[in-house]
Amino acid sequence: MADADLDVVIRQLARQLHTGLMSRAKERRDRFNGLAAKAKGKETGARFKMMAKTTMEQATAAARRLQMSADNVADSYARAMRVAASTPAPAKPEKPAREKPAKKAAKKAKAKKAK
């Protein structure tokens, strides 16, 4: 993975996060469904079932946003690298010669005028 493009790595990490998020959401959904089955009243059972359904809806929406964001970042990075690769490197400008003797002469002239 040392020479892999970072956009591929970004997509892999997003896929791992998506998988983890959805597995946790399913665990929580199953927990709520279990509580609904054990509930003594109909209202309590219905409330737990609604919480299980809402949990999955919210997790699915969050996973979709996460995937979209990762795709956008990966595409942006890949585009930036293509642009950087196609742009030629600027040539270094030549440095001007130093003018120390002229500056020293100007300082000496100022010193003479001040006396």
Tab-separated table of C-alpha atoms in Angstrom:
chain	number	residue	atom	x	y	z
A	1	MET	CA	0.000	0.000	0.000
A	2	ALA	CA	3.091	2.226	0.110
A	3	ASP	CA	2.769	3.303	-3.502
A	4	ALA	CA	-1.052	3.259	-3.633
A	5	ASP	CA	-2.802	6.465	-4.574
A	6	LEU	CA	-4.352	8.248	-1.643
A	7	ASP	CA	-7.758	8.464	-3.312
A	8	VAL	CA	-7.907	4.647	-3.273
A	9	VAL	CA	-6.900	4.637	0.391
A	10	ILE	CA	-9.600	7.223	1.187
A	11	ARG	CA	-12.232	5.063	-0.476
A	12	GLN	CA	-11.033	1.943	1.397
A	13	LEU	CA	-11.174	3.724	4.747
A	14	ALA	CA	-14.667	5.004	3.974
A	15	ARG	CA	-15.764	1.474	3.094
A	16	GLN	CA	-14.398	0.204	6.424
A	17	LEU	CA	-16.184	2.964	8.331
A	18	HIS	CA	-19.400	2.251	6.434
A	19	THR	CA	-19.198	-1.435	7.322
A	20	GLY	CA	-18.508	-0.711	10.989
A	21	LEU	CA	-21.302	1.842	11.212
A	22	MET	CA	-23.861	-0.458	9.659
A	23	SER	CA	-22.849	-3.443	11.812
A	24	ARG	CA	-23.218	-1.334	14.977
A	25	ALA	CA	-26.587	-0.048	13.779
A	26	LYS	CA	-27.778	-3.604	13.159
A	27	GLU	CA	-26.646	-4.632	16.644
A	28	ARG	CA	-28.585	-1.761	18.162
A	29	ARG	CA	-31.642	-2.548	15.994
A	30	ASP	CA	-31.527	-6.158	17.128
A	31	ARG	CA	-31.255	-5.021	20.756
A	32	PHE	CA	-34.335	-2.824	20.408
A	33	ASN	CA	-36.249	-5.599	18.653
A	34	GLY	CA	-35.288	-7.940	21.512
A	35	LEU	CA	-36.566	-5.412	24.043
A	36	ALA	CA	-39.766	-5.072	22.003
A	37	ALA	CA	-40.282	-8.837	22.158
A	38	LYS	CA	-39.777	-8.840	25.931
A	39	ALA	CA	-41.991	-5.806	26.528
A	40	LYS	CA	-45.071	-6.411	28.638
A	41	GLY	CA	-47.313	-3.802	27.045
A	42	LYS	CA	-48.235	-3.192	23.423
A	43	GLU	CA	-47.308	0.471	23.600
A	44	THR	CA	-43.859	-0.274	24.986
A	45	GLY	CA	-43.255	-2.930	22.321
A	46	ALA	CA	-44.386	-0.563	19.583
A	47	ARG	CA	-42.111	2.152	20.932
A	48	PHE	CA	-39.083	-0.189	20.875
A	49	LYS	CA	-39.934	-1.320	17.346
A	50	MET	CA	-40.183	2.308	16.261
A	51	MET	CA	-36.798	3.009	17.863
A	52	ALA	CA	-35.287	0.043	15.994
A	53	LYS	CA	-36.695	1.296	12.682
A	54	THR	CA	-35.533	4.861	13.330
A	55	THR	CA	-32.070	3.627	14.293
A	56	MET	CA	-31.658	1.894	10.936
A	57	GLU	CA	-32.990	4.884	9.009
A	58	GLN	CA	-30.628	7.279	10.765
A	59	ALA	CA	-27.637	4.944	10.390
A	60	THR	CA	-28.350	4.437	6.705
A	61	ALA	CA	-28.549	8.192	6.157
A	62	ALA	CA	-25.303	8.759	8.079
A	63	ALA	CA	-23.542	6.012	6.126
A	64	ARG	CA	-24.742	7.508	2.841
A	65	ARG	CA	-23.436	10.958	3.848
A	66	LEU	CA	-20.139	9.433	4.940
A	67	GLN	CA	-19.745	7.607	1.629
A	68	MET	CA	-20.641	10.715	-0.358
A	69	SER	CA	-18.133	12.827	1.554
A	70	ALA	CA	-15.390	10.254	1.072
A	71	ASP	CA	-16.123	10.029	-2.654
A	72	ASN	CA	-15.995	13.814	-2.964
A	73	VAL	CA	-12.695	14.008	-1.090
A	74	ALA	CA	-11.162	11.178	-3.118
A	75	ASP	CA	-12.292	12.712	-6.407
A	76	SER	CA	-10.998	16.126	-5.371
A	77	TYR	CA	-7.627	14.684	-4.397
A	78	ALA	CA	-7.323	12.722	-7.643
A	79	ARG	CA	-8.228	15.835	-9.657
A	80	ALA	CA	-5.681	17.941	-7.787
A	81	MET	CA	-2.955	15.361	-8.422
A	82	ARG	CA	-3.789	15.238	-12.144
A	83	VAL	CA	-3.606	19.029	-12.358
A	84	ALA	CA	-0.336	19.101	-10.411
A	85	ALA	CA	1.153	16.433	-12.672
A	86	SER	CA	0.176	18.275	-15.843
A	87	THR	CA	1.446	21.682	-14.687
A	88	PRO	CA	5.122	22.272	-15.529
A	89	ALA	CA	7.402	23.293	-12.684
A	90	PRO	CA	8.314	26.999	-12.735
A	91	ALA	CA	11.921	27.858	-13.599
A	92	LYS	CA	13.948	29.406	-10.790
A	93	PRO	CA	14.753	33.074	-11.418
A	94	GLU	CA	18.403	34.075	-11.305
A	95	LYS	CA	19.481	35.879	-8.167
A	96	PRO	CA	20.753	39.427	-8.662
A	97	ALA	CA	24.365	40.161	-7.678
A	98	ARG	CA	24.840	41.627	-4.230
A	99	GLU	CA	25.650	45.291	-3.933
A	100	LYS	CA	27.393	45.442	-0.574
A	101	PRO	CA	30.162	47.843	-1.596
A	102	ALA	CA	27.642	50.485	-2.692
A	103	LYS	CA	25.769	50.234	0.601
A	104	LYS	CA	28.973	50.580	2.617
A	105	ALA	CA	29.941	53.645	0.621
A	106	ALA	CA	26.521	55.206	1.265
A	107	LYS	CA	26.853	54.576	5.017
A	108	LYS	CA	30.302	56.151	5.067
A	109	ALA	CA	28.964	59.189	3.209
A	110	LYS	CA	26.167	59.594	5.765
A	111	ALA	CA	28.642	59.295	8.602
A	112	LYS	CA	30.827	62.048	7.121
A	113	LYS	CA	27.812	64.365	6.681
A	114	ALA	CA	26.693	63.804	10.256
A	115	LYS	CA	30.062	64.970	11.646
